[in-house]
Amino acid sequence: AAFAAQRLSMHGTALAAAVAPAALVAAVAVGYILGKRGGRQRPRSAPTTQCACGASLHGFSDNARERHYASARHRRNIRLIARCAKIVVAENWGEYRNAIAHCVRETDTVLEVGCGNGVTTSLLSQTAARAVGVDLSAPLIDEARRRFPSLEWHSMDARRAGDLAKLARFDAIFVDLNGSRELETLCPLIDAYEATMRPSVIVVKSNKLKHLVSKCKSVEALIRDGGPRGGGGPEPASTATGPACRPRRYRRGS
């Protein structure tokens, strides 16, 4: 009996030793899953001071954060962000054409407004499934047709967003209405294109808009850098102009 009790005690110890690590692993797994589920619901990490909806959460208590996540403002901003196109601002020809690599997919239908003699539209056609060029100047459109006869060209007014929308369902829009065009003219056009054609991304060549964006600073950056005269300077252009949209390899024209 003593021998049997000793064997039973040994088996119990071994079983406990085997079960303990398994129980620990299970507890860690459950905690990880619950943490992932909680993370999907709302951005609650302690260092985060900016909500996904764009609102500043600096100095918010846990209760104040909960009230914000449940607010109409948070829900409205999230809906607006989901519907908005990414706006990418280029200062010059190089930036404008390099954006093709990041913002155009092989399945996209792309519009270029202000296509001129068609060179950038032809580059777009090398990546996109379909590229359409429009320009107010009929002579430039005729030249584009002569240079690139296989592509689609239209002489149209850039201000008539409704007419442009009738050409196709565009996934991306490239806009080059003279790089120094006044913002009072350019910005309403961008708004009209986004509201009318609902593209995923709008790429704009405008040195004035690029310079304005480069001087902008969010409230979060203001807090981080210690005020408007802090040493941090403006936010990087890649942040201020929106993230690169959809990375793709750029096939340059010959």
Coordinates of N, CA and C in Angstrom, one line a residue, residues 44-246:
R44 N -7.4 52.1 -28.0 CA -7.3 52.3 -26.6 C -5.9 52.3 -26.0
S45 N -4.9 52.2 -26.9 CA -3.5 52.1 -26.3 C -3.2 53.4 -25.6
A46 N -2.5 53.2 -24.5 CA -2.2 54.4 -23.6 C -1.4 55.5 -24.3
P47 N -0.4 55.2 -25.1 CA 0.4 56.3 -25.7 C -0.4 57.1 -26.8
T48 N -1.5 56.6 -27.3 CA -2.3 57.2 -28.4 C -2.9 58.5 -27.9
T49 N -2.6 59.6 -28.5 CA -3.2 60.9 -28.2 C -4.1 61.4 -29.3
Q50 N -4.2 60.7 -30.4 CA -5.0 61.1 -31.5 C -5.9 59.9 -31.9
C51 N -7.2 60.2 -31.9 CA -8.2 59.1 -32.3 C -8.1 58.8 -33.8
A52 N -8.6 57.6 -34.2 CA -8.6 57.3 -35.6 C -9.5 58.2 -36.4
C53 N -10.4 58.9 -35.7 CA -11.3 59.9 -36.3 C -10.7 61.2 -36.5
G54 N -9.5 61.4 -36.0 CA -8.8 62.7 -36.2 C -8.8 63.6 -35.0
A55 N -9.6 63.3 -34.0 CA -9.8 64.2 -32.8 C -8.6 64.0 -31.9
S56 N -8.2 65.1 -31.3 CA -7.1 65.0 -30.3 C -7.6 64.4 -29.0
L57 N -6.9 63.4 -28.4 CA -7.3 62.9 -27.1 C -6.3 63.2 -26.0
H58 N -5.5 64.3 -26.3 CA -4.5 64.7 -25.3 C -5.1 65.1 -24.0
G59 N -4.6 64.5 -22.9 CA -5.1 64.8 -21.6 C -6.4 64.1 -21.2
F60 N -7.0 63.3 -22.1 CA -8.3 62.6 -21.8 C -8.1 61.5 -20.8
S61 N -9.0 61.4 -19.8 CA -9.0 60.3 -18.9 C -9.7 59.1 -19.7
D62 N -9.6 57.9 -19.0 CA -10.3 56.8 -19.6 C -11.8 57.0 -19.8
N63 N -12.4 57.6 -18.9 CA -13.8 57.9 -19.0 C -14.1 58.9 -20.1
A64 N -13.3 59.9 -20.3 CA -13.5 60.9 -21.3 C -13.2 60.2 -22.7
R65 N -12.3 59.3 -22.8 CA -12.1 58.6 -24.0 C -13.3 57.7 -24.4
E66 N -13.9 57.1 -23.4 CA -15.1 56.2 -23.6 C -16.2 57.1 -24.2
R67 N -16.4 58.3 -23.5 CA -17.4 59.2 -24.0 C -17.2 59.7 -25.4
H68 N -15.9 59.9 -25.8 CA -15.6 60.3 -27.1 C -15.9 59.2 -28.1
Y69 N -15.5 58.0 -27.8 CA -15.8 56.9 -28.8 C -17.3 56.6 -29.0
A70 N -18.1 57.0 -28.0 CA -19.5 56.8 -28.1 C -20.2 58.0 -28.7
S71 N -19.5 59.1 -29.0 CA -20.1 60.4 -29.4 C -20.5 60.4 -30.9
A72 N -21.4 61.3 -31.2 CA -21.8 61.4 -32.6 C -20.7 62.0 -33.4
R73 N -19.9 62.8 -32.8 CA -18.7 63.4 -33.6 C -17.8 62.3 -34.0
H74 N -17.5 61.3 -33.2 CA -16.6 60.2 -33.5 C -17.2 59.4 -34.7
R75 N -18.4 59.1 -34.6 CA -19.1 58.3 -35.6 C -19.1 59.0 -36.9
R76 N -19.4 60.3 -36.9 CA -19.5 61.1 -38.1 C -18.2 61.2 -38.8
N77 N -17.1 61.5 -38.0 CA -15.8 61.6 -38.6 C -15.3 60.3 -39.2
I78 N -15.6 59.2 -38.5 CA -15.2 57.9 -39.1 C -15.9 57.6 -40.4
R79 N -17.2 58.0 -40.5 CA -17.9 57.8 -41.7 C -17.3 58.7 -42.8
L80 N -17.0 59.9 -42.5 CA -16.4 60.8 -43.5 C -15.0 60.3 -44.0
I81 N -14.2 59.8 -43.1 CA -12.9 59.4 -43.5 C -13.0 58.1 -44.4
A82 N -14.0 57.3 -44.1 CA -14.1 56.1 -44.9 C -14.5 56.4 -46.3
R83 N -15.3 57.6 -46.5 CA -15.7 57.9 -47.8 C -14.7 58.8 -48.6
C84 N -13.8 59.4 -47.9 CA -12.9 60.4 -48.5 C -11.8 59.7 -49.4
A85 N -11.5 60.4 -50.5 CA -10.4 60.0 -51.3 C -9.1 60.5 -50.6
K86 N -8.0 59.7 -50.9 CA -6.7 60.2 -50.4 C -6.3 61.3 -51.4
I87 N -5.8 62.4 -50.8 CA -5.3 63.5 -51.6 C -3.8 63.5 -51.5
V88 N -3.1 63.4 -52.7 CA -1.7 63.4 -52.8 C -1.2 64.6 -53.5
V89 N -0.3 65.4 -53.0 CA 0.0 66.7 -53.6 C 1.5 66.6 -54.0
A90 N 1.7 66.9 -55.3 CA 3.0 66.9 -55.9 C 3.4 68.4 -56.3
E91 N 4.7 68.7 -56.1 CA 5.1 70.0 -56.4 C 5.5 70.2 -57.9
N92 N 6.0 69.1 -58.5 CA 6.6 69.3 -59.9 C 6.3 68.0 -60.7
W93 N 6.8 68.0 -61.9 CA 6.6 66.9 -62.8 C 7.1 65.6 -62.2
G94 N 8.3 65.6 -61.6 CA 8.9 64.4 -61.1 C 8.1 63.8 -60.0
E95 N 7.6 64.6 -59.1 CA 6.8 64.0 -58.0 C 5.4 63.5 -58.6
Y96 N 4.9 64.3 -59.5 CA 3.6 64.0 -60.1 C 3.6 62.6 -60.8
R97 N 4.6 62.4 -61.6 CA 4.7 61.1 -62.3 C 5.2 60.0 -61.4
N98 N 6.0 60.3 -60.4 CA 6.4 59.2 -59.5 C 5.3 58.7 -58.7
A99 N 4.2 59.5 -58.5 CA 3.0 59.1 -57.7 C 2.3 57.9 -58.4
I100 N 2.5 57.7 -59.7 CA 1.9 56.6 -60.4 C 2.2 55.3 -59.8
A101 N 3.5 55.2 -59.4 CA 4.0 53.9 -58.8 C 3.2 53.6 -57.5
H102 N 2.7 54.6 -56.8 CA 2.1 54.3 -55.5 C 0.6 54.4 -55.5
C103 N 0.0 55.0 -56.5 CA -1.4 55.3 -56.4 C -2.2 54.7 -57.5
V104 N -1.6 53.9 -58.4 CA -2.4 53.3 -59.5 C -2.2 51.8 -59.5
R105 N -3.3 51.1 -59.6 CA -3.3 49.6 -59.7 C -3.5 49.2 -61.2
E106 N -3.1 47.9 -61.5 CA -3.3 47.4 -62.8 C -4.7 47.3 -63.3
T107 N -5.7 47.3 -62.3 CA -7.1 47.1 -62.7 C -7.8 48.5 -62.7
D108 N -7.1 49.6 -62.5 CA -7.7 50.9 -62.3 C -8.1 51.5 -63.7
T109 N -9.1 52.3 -63.6 CA -9.5 53.3 -64.7 C -9.1 54.6 -64.2
V110 N -8.2 55.4 -64.9 CA -7.6 56.6 -64.4 C -7.9 57.7 -65.3
L111 N -8.2 58.9 -64.8 CA -8.5 60.1 -65.5 C -7.4 61.1 -65.2
E112 N -6.9 61.7 -66.3 CA -6.0 62.9 -66.1 C -6.7 64.1 -66.6
V113 N -6.8 65.1 -65.7 CA -7.4 66.4 -66.0 C -6.3 67.4 -66.3
G114 N -6.3 68.0 -67.5 CA -5.2 68.8 -67.9 C -4.0 68.0 -68.4
C115 N -4.4 67.1 -69.3 CA -3.4 66.2 -69.8 C -2.4 66.8 -70.8
G116 N -2.6 68.0 -71.3 CA -1.7 68.6 -72.3 C -1.5 67.7 -73.5
N117 N -0.2 67.5 -73.9 CA 0.1 66.7 -75.0 C 0.1 65.2 -74.8
G118 N -0.3 64.8 -73.5 CA -0.6 63.4 -73.3 C 0.5 62.5 -72.7
V119 N 1.7 63.1 -72.4 CA 2.8 62.2 -71.9 C 2.5 61.5 -70.6
T120 N 1.9 62.2 -69.6 CA 1.7 61.6 -68.3 C 0.5 60.6 -68.5
T121 N -0.5 60.9 -69.3 CA -1.6 59.9 -69.5 C -1.0 58.7 -70.1
S122 N -0.1 58.8 -71.0 CA 0.5 57.6 -71.6 C 1.3 56.8 -70.6
L123 N 1.9 57.4 -69.6 CA 2.6 56.7 -68.5 C 1.6 56.0 -67.6
L124 N 0.5 56.7 -67.4 CA -0.6 56.1 -66.6 C -1.1 54.8 -67.3
S125 N -1.2 54.9 -68.6 CA -1.7 53.7 -69.4 C -0.8 52.5 -69.3
Q126 N 0.4 52.7 -68.9 CA 1.4 51.6 -68.8 C 1.1 50.8 -67.5
T127 N 0.4 51.4 -66.6 CA 0.1 50.7 -65.3 C -1.4 50.4 -65.2
A128 N -2.2 51.4 -65.5 CA -3.7 51.2 -65.4 C -4.3 50.4 -66.5
A129 N -5.5 49.8 -66.2 CA -6.2 49.1 -67.2 C -6.7 50.0 -68.3
R130 N -7.1 51.3 -67.9 CA -7.6 52.3 -68.9 C -7.2 53.6 -68.4
A131 N -6.7 54.5 -69.3 CA -6.3 55.8 -69.0 C -7.0 56.8 -69.9
V132 N -7.6 57.8 -69.4 CA -8.4 58.8 -70.2 C -7.8 60.2 -69.9
G133 N -7.5 60.9 -71.0 CA -6.9 62.3 -70.9 C -7.9 63.3 -71.4
V134 N -8.1 64.4 -70.6 CA -8.9 65.5 -71.0 C -8.2 66.8 -70.8
D135 N -8.4 67.7 -71.7 CA -7.8 69.1 -71.7 C -8.8 70.0 -72.4
L136 N -8.8 71.3 -71.9 CA -9.6 72.3 -72.5 C -9.1 72.7 -73.9
S137 N -7.8 72.6 -74.1 CA -7.2 73.0 -75.4 C -7.4 71.9 -76.5
A138 N -8.2 72.2 -77.5 CA -8.4 71.2 -78.6 C -7.1 71.0 -79.4
P139 N -6.2 72.0 -79.6 CA -5.0 71.7 -80.3 C -4.1 70.7 -79.5
L140 N -4.0 70.8 -78.2 CA -3.2 69.9 -77.4 C -3.8 68.5 -77.5
I141 N -5.2 68.4 -77.4 CA -5.8 67.1 -77.5 C -5.5 66.5 -78.9
D142 N -5.5 67.3 -80.0 CA -5.2 66.7 -81.3 C -3.7 66.2 -81.3
E143 N -2.8 67.0 -80.7 CA -1.4 66.5 -80.6 C -1.3 65.2 -79.8
A144 N -2.1 65.1 -78.7 CA -2.0 63.9 -77.9 C -2.6 62.7 -78.8
R145 N -3.6 62.9 -79.5 CA -4.1 61.8 -80.4 C -3.1 61.4 -81.4
R146 N -2.3 62.4 -82.0 CA -1.3 62.0 -83.0 C -0.2 61.2 -82.3
R147 N 0.2 61.6 -81.1 CA 1.3 60.9 -80.4 C 1.0 59.6 -79.9
F148 N -0.3 59.5 -79.3 CA -0.7 58.3 -78.7 C -2.1 57.9 -79.2
P149 N -2.2 57.4 -80.4 CA -3.5 57.1 -81.0 C -4.3 56.0 -80.4
S150 N -3.7 55.2 -79.6 CA -4.4 54.1 -79.0 C -5.1 54.5 -77.7
L151 N -4.9 55.7 -77.2 CA -5.5 56.1 -76.0 C -6.7 57.0 -76.2
E152 N -7.4 57.2 -75.1 CA -8.7 58.0 -75.2 C -8.5 59.4 -74.8
W153 N -8.9 60.3 -75.7 CA -8.7 61.8 -75.4 C -10.0 62.5 -75.6
H154 N -10.2 63.6 -74.8 CA -11.4 64.4 -74.9 C -11.0 65.9 -74.6
S155 N -11.6 66.8 -75.5 CA -11.5 68.2 -75.2 C -12.6 68.6 -74.3
M156 N -12.4 68.9 -73.0 CA -13.5 69.2 -72.1 C -13.0 70.2 -71.1
D157 N -14.0 70.8 -70.5 CA -13.8 71.8 -69.4 C -13.6 71.1 -68.1
A158 N -12.5 71.4 -67.4 CA -12.2 70.7 -66.1 C -13.2 71.1 -65.1
R159 N -13.9 72.2 -65.2 CA -14.8 72.7 -64.2 C -16.2 71.9 -64.2
R160 N -16.4 71.2 -65.3 CA -17.7 70.4 -65.5 C -17.5 69.0 -64.9
A161 N -17.5 68.9 -63.6 CA -17.2 67.6 -63.0 C -18.3 66.5 -63.4
G162 N -19.5 67.0 -63.6 CA -20.6 66.1 -63.9 C -20.4 65.4 -65.3
D163 N -19.9 66.3 -66.3 CA -19.6 65.7 -67.6 C -18.4 64.8 -67.6
L164 N -17.4 65.1 -66.8 CA -16.2 64.2 -66.6 C -16.7 62.8 -66.1
A165 N -17.6 62.9 -65.1 CA -18.1 61.6 -64.5 C -18.8 60.7 -65.4
K166 N -19.3 61.3 -66.5 CA -20.0 60.4 -67.5 C -19.1 59.6 -68.4
L167 N -17.8 60.0 -68.4 CA -16.9 59.2 -69.2 C -16.6 57.8 -68.7
A168 N -16.5 57.6 -67.4 CA -16.3 56.3 -66.8 C -16.4 56.4 -65.3
R169 N -16.2 55.2 -64.7 CA -16.1 55.2 -63.2 C -14.6 55.2 -62.9
F170 N -14.1 56.3 -62.4 CA -12.7 56.4 -62.3 C -12.2 56.0 -60.8
D171 N -11.2 55.2 -60.8 CA -10.6 54.8 -59.5 C -9.6 55.8 -59.0
A172 N -8.9 56.5 -59.9 CA -7.9 57.5 -59.5 C -8.0 58.7 -60.5
I173 N -7.7 59.9 -60.0 CA -7.8 61.1 -60.9 C -6.5 61.8 -60.6
F174 N -5.8 62.1 -61.7 CA -4.6 63.0 -61.7 C -5.0 64.4 -62.3
V175 N -4.6 65.4 -61.5 CA -5.0 66.8 -61.9 C -3.7 67.6 -62.1
D176 N -3.6 68.2 -63.3 CA -2.5 69.1 -63.6 C -3.1 70.3 -64.3
L177 N -3.5 71.3 -63.6 CA -4.1 72.5 -64.2 C -3.2 73.7 -64.0
N178 N -1.9 73.5 -64.5 CA -0.9 74.5 -64.3 C -0.5 74.5 -62.9
G179 N 0.8 74.1 -62.6 CA 1.3 74.0 -61.2 C 1.1 75.2 -60.4
S180 N 1.0 76.4 -61.0 CA 0.8 77.6 -60.2 C -0.6 78.1 -60.1
R181 N -1.6 77.3 -60.5 CA -3.0 77.7 -60.4 C -3.4 78.2 -59.0
E182 N -4.2 79.2 -59.0 CA -4.7 79.7 -57.7 C -5.4 78.7 -56.9
L183 N -5.2 78.6 -55.6 CA -5.9 77.7 -54.7 C -7.4 77.9 -54.7
E184 N -7.8 79.2 -54.9 CA -9.3 79.5 -54.9 C -10.0 78.8 -56.1
T185 N -9.2 78.5 -57.1 CA -9.8 77.7 -58.2 C -9.6 76.2 -58.1
L186 N -8.4 75.8 -57.6 CA -8.1 74.4 -57.5 C -8.8 73.6 -56.5
C187 N -8.9 74.2 -55.3 CA -9.5 73.4 -54.2 C -11.0 73.1 -54.4
P188 N -11.8 74.0 -54.9 CA -13.2 73.7 -55.2 C -13.3 72.6 -56.2
L189 N -12.4 72.5 -57.2 CA -12.4 71.5 -58.2 C -12.1 70.1 -57.6
I190 N -11.1 70.1 -56.6 CA -10.8 68.8 -56.0 C -12.0 68.3 -55.2
D191 N -12.7 69.2 -54.5 CA -13.9 68.9 -53.8 C -15.0 68.3 -54.7
A192 N -15.2 69.0 -55.9 CA -16.2 68.6 -56.8 C -15.9 67.2 -57.4
Y193 N -14.6 67.0 -57.7 CA -14.2 65.6 -58.3 C -14.5 64.5 -57.2
E194 N -14.1 64.8 -56.0 CA -14.3 63.8 -54.9 C -15.8 63.5 -54.7
A195 N -16.6 64.6 -54.7 CA -18.1 64.4 -54.5 C -18.8 63.7 -55.7
T196 N -18.3 64.1 -56.9 CA -19.0 63.6 -58.1 C -18.6 62.2 -58.5
M197 N -17.3 62.0 -58.5 CA -16.7 60.8 -59.1 C -16.3 59.7 -58.1
R198 N -16.1 60.1 -56.9 CA -15.8 59.2 -55.8 C -14.6 58.3 -56.1
P199 N -13.4 58.9 -56.5 CA -12.2 58.1 -56.7 C -11.6 57.7 -55.3
S200 N -10.7 56.7 -55.4 CA -10.0 56.3 -54.2 C -8.9 57.3 -53.9
V201 N -8.3 57.9 -54.9 CA -7.2 58.8 -54.7 C -7.2 59.9 -55.8
I202 N -6.8 61.1 -55.4 CA -6.7 62.2 -56.3 C -5.2 62.8 -56.1
V203 N -4.5 62.8 -57.2 CA -3.1 63.3 -57.2 C -3.1 64.6 -57.9
V204 N -2.6 65.7 -57.2 CA -2.7 67.0 -57.7 C -1.3 67.6 -57.8
K205 N -1.0 68.2 -59.0 CA 0.3 68.9 -59.2 C 0.0 70.3 -58.9
S206 N 0.6 70.8 -57.8 CA 0.4 72.2 -57.5 C 1.4 72.7 -56.5
N207 N 2.3 73.6 -56.9 CA 3.4 74.0 -56.0 C 2.8 74.8 -54.9
K208 N 1.7 75.6 -55.1 CA 1.1 76.4 -54.1 C 0.5 75.6 -53.0
L209 N -0.2 74.5 -53.4 CA -0.9 73.6 -52.5 C 0.2 72.8 -51.7
K210 N 1.3 72.4 -52.4 CA 2.3 71.7 -51.7 C 3.0 72.6 -50.6
H211 N 3.3 73.8 -51.0 CA 3.9 74.7 -50.0 C 3.0 75.0 -48.8
L212 N 1.7 75.1 -49.1 CA 0.7 75.3 -48.0 C 0.7 74.1 -47.1
V213 N 0.6 72.9 -47.6 CA 0.6 71.7 -46.8 C 1.9 71.5 -46.0
S214 N 3.0 71.9 -46.6 CA 4.3 71.7 -45.9 C 4.4 72.6 -44.7
K215 N 3.6 73.7 -44.6 CA 3.6 74.6 -43.5 C 2.6 74.2 -42.4
C216 N 1.7 73.2 -42.7 CA 0.7 72.8 -41.8 C 1.2 72.0 -40.6
K217 N 0.6 72.1 -39.5 CA 1.0 71.3 -38.3 C -0.3 70.9 -37.6
S218 N -0.4 69.6 -37.3 CA -1.6 69.1 -36.5 C -1.5 69.5 -35.1
V219 N -2.6 69.5 -34.3 CA -2.5 69.7 -32.9 C -1.6 68.8 -32.2
E220 N -1.6 67.5 -32.6 CA -0.8 66.5 -32.0 C 0.7 66.9 -32.2
A221 N 1.1 67.3 -33.4 CA 2.5 67.7 -33.6 C 2.8 69.0 -32.8
L222 N 1.8 69.9 -32.6 CA 2.0 71.1 -31.8 C 2.3 70.7 -30.4
I223 N 1.6 69.7 -29.8 CA 1.8 69.3 -28.5 C 3.1 68.6 -28.3
R224 N 3.4 67.8 -29.3 CA 4.7 67.0 -29.2 C 5.9 67.9 -29.3
D225 N 5.8 69.0 -30.1 CA 7.0 69.8 -30.3 C 7.1 71.0 -29.4
G226 N 6.0 71.2 -28.5 CA 6.1 72.2 -27.5 C 5.7 73.6 -28.0
G227 N 4.7 73.7 -28.9 CA 4.2 74.9 -29.3 C 4.5 75.3 -30.7
P228 N 3.9 76.3 -31.3 CA 4.1 76.7 -32.7 C 5.6 77.0 -33.0
R229 N 6.4 77.4 -32.0 CA 7.8 77.7 -32.3 C 8.7 76.7 -31.8
G230 N 8.2 75.4 -31.6 CA 9.0 74.3 -31.2 C 10.0 73.9 -32.2
G231 N 10.9 73.1 -31.9 CA 12.0 72.7 -32.8 C 11.6 71.7 -33.8
G232 N 10.4 71.1 -33.7 CA 10.1 70.0 -34.5 C 9.8 70.3 -36.0
G233 N 9.4 71.6 -36.2 CA 9.1 72.0 -37.6 C 7.8 71.3 -38.1
P234 N 7.5 71.6 -39.4 CA 6.3 71.0 -39.9 C 6.3 69.5 -40.0
E235 N 5.2 68.9 -40.1 CA 5.2 67.4 -40.3 C 5.8 67.0 -41.6
P236 N 6.3 65.8 -41.7 CA 6.9 65.4 -43.0 C 5.8 65.4 -44.0
A237 N 6.3 65.7 -45.3 CA 5.3 65.8 -46.4 C 4.5 64.5 -46.6
S238 N 5.2 63.3 -46.3 CA 4.5 62.1 -46.6 C 3.3 61.9 -45.6
T239 N 3.4 62.6 -44.4 CA 2.2 62.5 -43.5 C 1.2 63.6 -43.8
A240 N 1.7 64.8 -44.2 CA 0.8 65.9 -44.4 C 0.0 65.7 -45.7
T241 N 0.5 65.0 -46.7 CA -0.2 64.9 -47.9 C -0.9 63.5 -48.0
G242 N -0.9 62.8 -46.9 CA -1.6 61.5 -46.9 C -0.7 60.4 -47.3
P243 N -0.9 59.2 -46.8 CA 0.0 58.0 -47.0 C 0.0 57.7 -48.5
A244 N 1.1 57.0 -48.9 CA 1.1 56.5 -50.3 C 0.0 55.4 -50.4
C245 N -0.7 55.4 -51.5 CA -2.0 54.7 -51.5 C -1.9 53.2 -51.7
R246 N -1.4 52.8 -52.9 CA -1.4 51.4 -53.2 C -0.1 51.1 -53.9

